Short mmCIF file of C-alpha atoms in Angstrom, two decimals:
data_model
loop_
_atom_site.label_atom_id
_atom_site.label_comp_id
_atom_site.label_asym_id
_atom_site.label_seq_id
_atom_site.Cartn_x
_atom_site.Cartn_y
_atom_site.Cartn_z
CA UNK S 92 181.86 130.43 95.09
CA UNK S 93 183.73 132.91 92.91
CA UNK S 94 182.30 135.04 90.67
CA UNK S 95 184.17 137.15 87.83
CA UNK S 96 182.71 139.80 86.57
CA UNK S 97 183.79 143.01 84.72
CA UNK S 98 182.29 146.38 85.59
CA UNK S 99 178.89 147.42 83.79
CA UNK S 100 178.25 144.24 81.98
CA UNK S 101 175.63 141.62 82.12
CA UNK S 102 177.56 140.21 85.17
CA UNK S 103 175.43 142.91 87.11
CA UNK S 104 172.67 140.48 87.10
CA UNK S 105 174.59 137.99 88.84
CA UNK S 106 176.23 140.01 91.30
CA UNK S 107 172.78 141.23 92.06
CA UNK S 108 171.17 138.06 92.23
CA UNK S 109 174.14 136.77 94.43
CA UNK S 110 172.94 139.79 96.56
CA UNK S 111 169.57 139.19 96.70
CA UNK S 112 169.72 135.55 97.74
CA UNK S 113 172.02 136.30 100.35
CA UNK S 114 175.08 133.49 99.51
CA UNK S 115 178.65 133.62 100.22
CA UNK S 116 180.54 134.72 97.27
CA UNK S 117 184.21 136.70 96.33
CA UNK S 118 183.91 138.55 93.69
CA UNK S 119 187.11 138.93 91.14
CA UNK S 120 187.14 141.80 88.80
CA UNK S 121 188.37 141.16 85.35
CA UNK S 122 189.58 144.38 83.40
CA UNK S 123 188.28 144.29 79.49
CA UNK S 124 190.42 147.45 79.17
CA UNK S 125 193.36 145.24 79.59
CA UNK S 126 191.41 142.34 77.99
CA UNK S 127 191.78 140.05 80.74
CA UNK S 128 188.40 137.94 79.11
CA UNK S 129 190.87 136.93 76.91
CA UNK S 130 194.02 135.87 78.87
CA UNK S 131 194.95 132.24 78.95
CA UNK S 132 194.04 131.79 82.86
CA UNK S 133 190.65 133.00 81.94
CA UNK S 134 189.73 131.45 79.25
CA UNK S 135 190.92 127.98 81.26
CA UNK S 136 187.96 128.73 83.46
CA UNK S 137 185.46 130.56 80.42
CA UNK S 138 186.43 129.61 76.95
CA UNK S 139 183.86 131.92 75.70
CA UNK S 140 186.03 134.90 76.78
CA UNK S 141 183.31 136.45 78.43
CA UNK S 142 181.87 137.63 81.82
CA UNK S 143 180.26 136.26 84.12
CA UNK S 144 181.44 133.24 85.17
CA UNK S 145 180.46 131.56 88.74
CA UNK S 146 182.57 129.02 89.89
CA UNK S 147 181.18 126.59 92.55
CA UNK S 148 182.24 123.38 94.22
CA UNK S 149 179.70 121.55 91.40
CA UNK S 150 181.60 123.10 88.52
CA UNK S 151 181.82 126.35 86.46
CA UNK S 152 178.43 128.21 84.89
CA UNK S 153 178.79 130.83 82.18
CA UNK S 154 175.62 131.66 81.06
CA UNK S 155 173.59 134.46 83.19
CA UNK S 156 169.89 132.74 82.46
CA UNK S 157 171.94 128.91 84.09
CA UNK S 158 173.77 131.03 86.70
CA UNK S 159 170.18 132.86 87.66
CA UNK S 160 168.33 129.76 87.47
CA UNK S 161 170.91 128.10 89.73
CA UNK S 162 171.31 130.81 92.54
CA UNK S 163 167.33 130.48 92.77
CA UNK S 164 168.17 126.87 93.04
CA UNK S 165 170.23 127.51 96.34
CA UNK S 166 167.89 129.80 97.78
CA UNK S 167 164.53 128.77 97.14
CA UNK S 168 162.81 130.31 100.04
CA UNK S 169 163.64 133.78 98.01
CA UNK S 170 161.30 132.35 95.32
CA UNK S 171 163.24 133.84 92.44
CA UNK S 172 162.09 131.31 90.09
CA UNK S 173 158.41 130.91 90.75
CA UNK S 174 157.21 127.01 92.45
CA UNK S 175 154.31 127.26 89.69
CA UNK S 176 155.28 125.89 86.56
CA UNK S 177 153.13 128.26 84.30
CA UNK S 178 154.49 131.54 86.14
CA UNK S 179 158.20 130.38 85.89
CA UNK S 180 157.37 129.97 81.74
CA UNK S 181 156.14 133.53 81.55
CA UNK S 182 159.48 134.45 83.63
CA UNK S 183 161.57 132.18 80.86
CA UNK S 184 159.69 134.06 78.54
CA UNK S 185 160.94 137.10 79.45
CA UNK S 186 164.34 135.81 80.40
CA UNK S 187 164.79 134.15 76.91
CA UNK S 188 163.60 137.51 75.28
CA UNK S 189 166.75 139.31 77.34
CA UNK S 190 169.45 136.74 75.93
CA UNK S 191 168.44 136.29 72.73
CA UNK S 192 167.29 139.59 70.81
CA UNK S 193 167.73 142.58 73.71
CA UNK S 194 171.04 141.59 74.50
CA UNK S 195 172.05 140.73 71.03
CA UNK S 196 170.39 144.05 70.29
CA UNK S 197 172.80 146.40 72.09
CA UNK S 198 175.43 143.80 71.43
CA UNK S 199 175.87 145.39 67.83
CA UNK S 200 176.95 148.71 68.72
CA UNK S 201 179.78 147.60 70.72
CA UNK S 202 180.95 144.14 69.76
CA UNK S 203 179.38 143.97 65.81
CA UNK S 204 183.10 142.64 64.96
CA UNK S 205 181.30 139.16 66.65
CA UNK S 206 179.02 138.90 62.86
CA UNK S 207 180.63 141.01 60.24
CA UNK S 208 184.42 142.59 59.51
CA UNK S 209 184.00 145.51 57.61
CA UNK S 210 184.31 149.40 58.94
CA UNK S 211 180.84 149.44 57.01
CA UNK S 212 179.29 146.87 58.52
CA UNK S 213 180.27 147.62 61.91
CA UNK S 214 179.19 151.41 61.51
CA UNK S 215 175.75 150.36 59.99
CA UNK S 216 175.03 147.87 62.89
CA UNK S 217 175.82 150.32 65.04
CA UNK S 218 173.63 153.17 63.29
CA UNK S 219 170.69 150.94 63.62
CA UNK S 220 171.06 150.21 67.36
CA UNK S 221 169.78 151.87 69.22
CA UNK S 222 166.25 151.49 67.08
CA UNK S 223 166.69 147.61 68.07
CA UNK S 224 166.86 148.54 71.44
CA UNK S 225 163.96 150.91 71.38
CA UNK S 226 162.23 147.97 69.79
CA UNK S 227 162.82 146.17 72.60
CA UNK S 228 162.26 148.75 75.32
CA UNK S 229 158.92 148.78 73.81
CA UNK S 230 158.19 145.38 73.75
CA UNK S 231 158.88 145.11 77.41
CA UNK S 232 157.25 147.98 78.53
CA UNK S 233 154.02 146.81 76.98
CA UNK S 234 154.68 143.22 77.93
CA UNK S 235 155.97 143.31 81.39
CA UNK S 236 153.82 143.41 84.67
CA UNK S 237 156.14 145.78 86.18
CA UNK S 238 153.63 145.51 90.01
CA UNK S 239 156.40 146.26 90.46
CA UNK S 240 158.49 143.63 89.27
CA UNK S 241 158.96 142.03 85.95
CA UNK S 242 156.84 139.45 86.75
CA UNK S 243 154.57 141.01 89.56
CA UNK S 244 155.15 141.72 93.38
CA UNK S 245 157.93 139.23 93.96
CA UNK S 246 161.41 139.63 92.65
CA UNK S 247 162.28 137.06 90.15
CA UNK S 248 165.73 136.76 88.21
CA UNK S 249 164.22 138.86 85.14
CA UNK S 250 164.46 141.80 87.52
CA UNK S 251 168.27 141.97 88.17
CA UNK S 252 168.69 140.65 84.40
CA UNK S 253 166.33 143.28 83.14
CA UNK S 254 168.03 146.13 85.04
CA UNK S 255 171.78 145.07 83.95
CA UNK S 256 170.55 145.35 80.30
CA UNK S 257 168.47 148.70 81.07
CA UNK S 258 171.86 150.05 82.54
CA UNK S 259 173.17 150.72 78.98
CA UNK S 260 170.37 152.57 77.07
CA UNK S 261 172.31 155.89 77.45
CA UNK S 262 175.31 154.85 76.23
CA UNK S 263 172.52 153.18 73.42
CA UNK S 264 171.19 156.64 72.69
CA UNK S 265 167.88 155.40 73.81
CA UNK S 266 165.23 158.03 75.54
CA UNK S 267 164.93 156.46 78.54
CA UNK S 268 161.82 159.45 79.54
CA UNK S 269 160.17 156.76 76.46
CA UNK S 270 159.86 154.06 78.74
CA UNK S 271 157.89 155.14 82.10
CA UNK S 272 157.45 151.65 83.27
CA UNK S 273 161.11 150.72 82.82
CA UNK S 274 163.15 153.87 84.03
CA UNK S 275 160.49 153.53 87.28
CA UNK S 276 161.64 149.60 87.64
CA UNK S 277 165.48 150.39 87.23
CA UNK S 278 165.35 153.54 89.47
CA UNK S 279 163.78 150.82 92.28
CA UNK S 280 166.09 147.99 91.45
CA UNK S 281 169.23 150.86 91.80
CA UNK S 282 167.99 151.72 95.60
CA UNK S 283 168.00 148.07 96.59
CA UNK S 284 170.20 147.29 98.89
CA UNK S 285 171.91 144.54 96.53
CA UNK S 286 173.08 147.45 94.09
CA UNK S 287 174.47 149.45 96.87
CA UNK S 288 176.83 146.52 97.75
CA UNK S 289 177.84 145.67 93.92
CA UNK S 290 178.14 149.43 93.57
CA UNK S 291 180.90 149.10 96.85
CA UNK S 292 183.51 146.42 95.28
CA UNK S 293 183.40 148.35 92.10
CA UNK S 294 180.37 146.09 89.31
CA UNK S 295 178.05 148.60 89.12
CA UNK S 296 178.69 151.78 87.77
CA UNK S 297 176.09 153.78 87.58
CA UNK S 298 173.52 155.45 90.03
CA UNK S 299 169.83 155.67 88.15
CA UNK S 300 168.57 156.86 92.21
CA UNK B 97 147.21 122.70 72.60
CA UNK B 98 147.62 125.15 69.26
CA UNK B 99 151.28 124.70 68.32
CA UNK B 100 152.02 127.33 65.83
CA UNK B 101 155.27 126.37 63.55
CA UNK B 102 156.93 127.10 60.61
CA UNK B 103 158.47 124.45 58.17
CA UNK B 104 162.34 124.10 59.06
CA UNK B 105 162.49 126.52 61.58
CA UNK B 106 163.56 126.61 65.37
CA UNK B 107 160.36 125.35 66.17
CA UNK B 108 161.39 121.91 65.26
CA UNK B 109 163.01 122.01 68.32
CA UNK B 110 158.83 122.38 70.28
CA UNK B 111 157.67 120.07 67.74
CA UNK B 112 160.16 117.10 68.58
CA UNK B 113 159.06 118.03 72.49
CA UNK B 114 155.91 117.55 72.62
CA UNK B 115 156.04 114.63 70.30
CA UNK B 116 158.50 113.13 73.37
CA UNK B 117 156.88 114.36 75.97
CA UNK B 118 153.42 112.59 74.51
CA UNK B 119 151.30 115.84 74.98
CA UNK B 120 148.18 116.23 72.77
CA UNK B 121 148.05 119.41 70.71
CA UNK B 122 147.12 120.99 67.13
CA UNK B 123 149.95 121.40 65.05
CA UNK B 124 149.37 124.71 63.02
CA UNK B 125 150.98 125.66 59.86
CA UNK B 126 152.69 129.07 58.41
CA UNK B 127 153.98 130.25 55.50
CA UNK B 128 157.31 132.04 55.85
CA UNK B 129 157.29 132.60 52.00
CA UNK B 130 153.41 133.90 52.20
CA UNK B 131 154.29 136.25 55.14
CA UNK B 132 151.81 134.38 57.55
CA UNK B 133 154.04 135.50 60.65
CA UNK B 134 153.18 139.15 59.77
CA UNK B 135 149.70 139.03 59.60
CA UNK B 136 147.61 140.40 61.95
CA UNK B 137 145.71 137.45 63.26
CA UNK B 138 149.11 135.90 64.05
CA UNK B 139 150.63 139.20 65.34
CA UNK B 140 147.43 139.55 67.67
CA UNK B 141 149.02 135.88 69.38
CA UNK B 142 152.52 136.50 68.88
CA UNK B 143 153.53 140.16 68.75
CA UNK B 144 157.07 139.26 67.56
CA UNK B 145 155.98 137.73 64.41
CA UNK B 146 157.72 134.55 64.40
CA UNK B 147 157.23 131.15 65.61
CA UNK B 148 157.12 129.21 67.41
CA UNK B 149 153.72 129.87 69.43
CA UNK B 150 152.38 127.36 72.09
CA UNK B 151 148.48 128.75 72.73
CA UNK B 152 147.77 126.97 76.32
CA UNK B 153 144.74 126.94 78.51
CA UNK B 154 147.02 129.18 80.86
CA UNK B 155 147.83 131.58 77.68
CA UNK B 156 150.65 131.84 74.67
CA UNK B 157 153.92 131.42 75.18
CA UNK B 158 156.27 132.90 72.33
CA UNK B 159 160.09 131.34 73.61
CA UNK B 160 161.30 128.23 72.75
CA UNK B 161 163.71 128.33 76.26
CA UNK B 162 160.02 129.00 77.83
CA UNK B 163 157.84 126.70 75.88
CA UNK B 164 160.27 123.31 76.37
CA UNK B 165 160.68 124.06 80.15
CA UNK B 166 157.05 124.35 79.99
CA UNK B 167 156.71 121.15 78.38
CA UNK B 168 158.63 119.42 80.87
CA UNK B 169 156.99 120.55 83.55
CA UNK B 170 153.92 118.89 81.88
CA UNK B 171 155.24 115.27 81.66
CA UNK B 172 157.24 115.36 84.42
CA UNK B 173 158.27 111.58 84.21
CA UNK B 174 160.38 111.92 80.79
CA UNK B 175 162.58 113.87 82.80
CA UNK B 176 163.61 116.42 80.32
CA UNK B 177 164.01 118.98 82.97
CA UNK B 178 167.37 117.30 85.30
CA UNK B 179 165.37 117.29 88.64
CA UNK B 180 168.87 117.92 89.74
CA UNK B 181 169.72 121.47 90.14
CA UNK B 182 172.88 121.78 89.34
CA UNK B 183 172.18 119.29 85.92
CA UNK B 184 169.44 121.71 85.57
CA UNK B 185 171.67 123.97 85.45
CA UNK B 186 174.43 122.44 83.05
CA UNK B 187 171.60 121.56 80.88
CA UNK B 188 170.06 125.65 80.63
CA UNK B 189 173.95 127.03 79.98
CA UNK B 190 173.54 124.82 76.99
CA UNK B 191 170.44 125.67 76.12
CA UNK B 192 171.37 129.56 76.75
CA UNK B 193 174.24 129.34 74.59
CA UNK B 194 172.00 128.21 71.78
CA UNK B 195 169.66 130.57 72.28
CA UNK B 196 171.72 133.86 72.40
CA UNK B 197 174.78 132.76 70.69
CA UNK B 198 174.21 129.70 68.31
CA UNK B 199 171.20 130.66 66.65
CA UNK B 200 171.94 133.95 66.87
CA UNK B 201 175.25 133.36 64.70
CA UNK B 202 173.06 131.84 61.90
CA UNK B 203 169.93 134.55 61.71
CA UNK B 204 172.91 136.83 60.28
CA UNK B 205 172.52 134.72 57.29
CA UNK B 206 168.90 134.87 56.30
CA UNK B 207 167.70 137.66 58.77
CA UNK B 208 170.62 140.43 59.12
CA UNK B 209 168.00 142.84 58.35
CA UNK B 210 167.29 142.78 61.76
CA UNK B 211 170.39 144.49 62.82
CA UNK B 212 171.69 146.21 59.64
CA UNK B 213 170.39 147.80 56.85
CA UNK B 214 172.53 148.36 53.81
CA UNK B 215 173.21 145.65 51.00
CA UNK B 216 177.05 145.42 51.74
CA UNK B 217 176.86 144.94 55.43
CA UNK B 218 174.05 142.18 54.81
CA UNK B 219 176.78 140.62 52.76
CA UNK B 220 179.60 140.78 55.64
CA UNK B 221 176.99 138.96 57.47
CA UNK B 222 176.22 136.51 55.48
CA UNK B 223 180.35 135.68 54.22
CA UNK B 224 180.85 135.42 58.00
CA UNK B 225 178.38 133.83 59.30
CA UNK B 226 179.08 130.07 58.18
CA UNK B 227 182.70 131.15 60.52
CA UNK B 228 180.82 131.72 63.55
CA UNK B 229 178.12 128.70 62.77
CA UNK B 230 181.48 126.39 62.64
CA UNK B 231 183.11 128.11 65.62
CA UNK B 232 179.63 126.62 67.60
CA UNK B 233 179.93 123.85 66.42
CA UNK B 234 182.99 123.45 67.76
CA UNK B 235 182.37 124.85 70.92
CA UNK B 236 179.39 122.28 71.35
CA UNK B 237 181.76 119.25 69.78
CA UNK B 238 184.09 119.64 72.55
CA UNK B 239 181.85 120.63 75.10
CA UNK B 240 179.00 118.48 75.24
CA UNK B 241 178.88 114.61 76.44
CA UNK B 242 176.97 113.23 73.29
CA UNK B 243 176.56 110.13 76.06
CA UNK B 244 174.84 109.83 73.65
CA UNK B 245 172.31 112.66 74.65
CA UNK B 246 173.31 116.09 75.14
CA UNK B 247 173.03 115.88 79.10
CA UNK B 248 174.34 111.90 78.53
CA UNK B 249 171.94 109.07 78.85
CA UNK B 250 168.92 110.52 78.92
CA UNK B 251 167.11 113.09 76.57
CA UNK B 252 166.41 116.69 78.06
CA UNK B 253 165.03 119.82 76.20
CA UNK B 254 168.55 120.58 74.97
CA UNK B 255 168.41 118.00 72.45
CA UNK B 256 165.45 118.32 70.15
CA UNK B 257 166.78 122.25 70.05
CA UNK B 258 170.34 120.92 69.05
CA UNK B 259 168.85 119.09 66.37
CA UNK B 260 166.55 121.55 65.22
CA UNK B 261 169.83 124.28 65.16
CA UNK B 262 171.37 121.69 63.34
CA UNK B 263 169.44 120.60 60.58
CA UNK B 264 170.57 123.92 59.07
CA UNK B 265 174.41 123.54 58.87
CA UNK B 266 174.52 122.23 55.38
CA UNK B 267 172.80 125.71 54.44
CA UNK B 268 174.97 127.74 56.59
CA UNK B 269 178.13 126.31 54.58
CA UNK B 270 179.02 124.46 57.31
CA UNK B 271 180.92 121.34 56.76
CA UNK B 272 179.19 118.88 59.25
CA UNK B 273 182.15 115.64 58.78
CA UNK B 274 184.45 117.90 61.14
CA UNK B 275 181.93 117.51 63.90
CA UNK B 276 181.33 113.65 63.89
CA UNK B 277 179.46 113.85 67.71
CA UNK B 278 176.84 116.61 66.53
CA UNK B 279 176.43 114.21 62.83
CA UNK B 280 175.94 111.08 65.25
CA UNK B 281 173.78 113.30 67.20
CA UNK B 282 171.54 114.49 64.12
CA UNK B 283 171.15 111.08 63.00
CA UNK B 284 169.76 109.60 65.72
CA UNK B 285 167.27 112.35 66.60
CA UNK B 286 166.02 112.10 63.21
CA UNK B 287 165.70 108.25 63.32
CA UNK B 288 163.60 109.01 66.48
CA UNK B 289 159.40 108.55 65.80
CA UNK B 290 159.26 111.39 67.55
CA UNK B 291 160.95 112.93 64.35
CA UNK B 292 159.13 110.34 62.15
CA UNK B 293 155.73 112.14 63.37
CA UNK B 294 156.63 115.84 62.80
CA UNK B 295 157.85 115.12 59.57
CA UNK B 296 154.37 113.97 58.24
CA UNK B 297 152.98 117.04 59.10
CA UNK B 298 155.59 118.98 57.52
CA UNK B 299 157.31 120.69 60.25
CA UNK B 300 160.74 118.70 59.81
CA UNK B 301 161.93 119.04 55.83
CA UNK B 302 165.07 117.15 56.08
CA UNK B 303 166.47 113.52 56.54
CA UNK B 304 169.98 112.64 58.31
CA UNK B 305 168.86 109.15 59.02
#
């Protein structure tokens, strides 16, 4: 498989999920500096312009919750979508929470230009930011297991997914010291040995050890 | 089963499910326009304050990505769920992108409170949002099989979500004849019973048939 990513985005759940199941992957770095989401070659492969994208014998996946549910898929004895049907829902729950309002939470400080035009606009969306994403830090602090994963003591793909989004509440002028539960959850998911080889080829960027 | 749904909302898209699926439950009403999400009764089962809500034996779940997997897992022989991972997986990049993008792109017309907060950029949102509603339109035009389900012959939990994102284009100034699949696609999930029966409770407001 290949898997395109771009340093510091939500491809970190990916490349750490890749990690944690253990499957043969090359990774391929895409540069939004040089907006390389956007190229024609890219967008052949992603016509949504963005990252990741996992391309497999089967086909090409571009969503992070399909991409998670499918690595799971390939290595089920890692149970990183739980067998019982009731415990995977609460996972989806959580999972469907991340895409949907955290993510599209912090998406407003740096890509508002997706749902408005004006200077305004953009500068009020990103005023009110980082109160969306304490919002949300609060939500899943209260709502999460965190024993000491997301969803209890196994590692599911909320955990990676969970951590990728966590990785931006400085830059989101959110008080991390807020949020016990989650600062203790990223600062485990950081020393795993999956981040330690995402952090060597260059997709994670920061250390929260 | 207590389903907990509002009139018109994304929770057409658990309504239509269970109807399919052939699960018995207790459809309960809210008032949008009375505030009903924000009370505290309903906060106390669905701390996000909208809907839908699926109270279970197990316990709630608040995510329509959760709540239809959930469903499927409960009547496993209407396959709605691909049993096929990698269809599984097709199917959940669809339902993703509705989820974080789709959707997303329209609750910056009625709900762009939730990421701004002065009158002018709630007006940016709402001039642009009928551009990005079209733009996902087109993205799901040319990129699913409408075969003559989303997933081809058979229904899966994509569809009654589809149709319940859909039933607001005409609202979101969306002109629906330049996306002939998703019209065909409307029409004959609302000439389903399974539409027929959700409509005369109330949660389904509109008629493509």
């Amino acid at each position: 498989m290949k898997f395109y990513y771009a340093p510091g985005t939500i491809s970190v759940a990916t490349g750490l999920l890749l990690q944690e199941a253990g499957l043969d992957h090359t990774p391929v770095a895409l540069s939004f500096a040089d907006g390389d989401q956007t190229k024609p070659d890219y967008l052949a492969l992603n016509p949504k312009g963005r990252v990741p994208a996992l391309v497999t014998d089967q086909g090409i996946l571009t969503e992070t919750g399909a991409i998670a549910e499918y690595i799971g898929s390939l290595a089920p004895d890692k149970n990183l979508v739980p067998a019982d049907p009731w415990q995977a829902a609460q996972m989806r729950s959580v999972c469907y929470y991340l895409a949907s309002t955290m993510h599209v939470n912090h998406a407003h400080g740096p890509r508002g230009i997706r749902w408005a035009d004006s200077d305004a606009a953009l500068a009020d969306m990103k005023a009110k930011m980082p109160r969306t994403m304490a919002d949300s830090c609060t939500f899943i602090e209260e709502n999460c297991t965190f024993a000491p994963f997301v969803m209890g003591q196994e590692m599911t793909i909320a955990d990676p997914w969970l951590f990728a989004i966590c990785c931006w509440l400085e830059t989101d002028n959110v008080d991390v010291d807020h949020f016990p539960r989650i600062k203790a959850h990223r600062a485990m998911m950081a020393a795993r040995p999956s981040a330690a080889a995402i952090r060597a080829y260059g997709l994670l960027t920061k250390d929260f050890a």
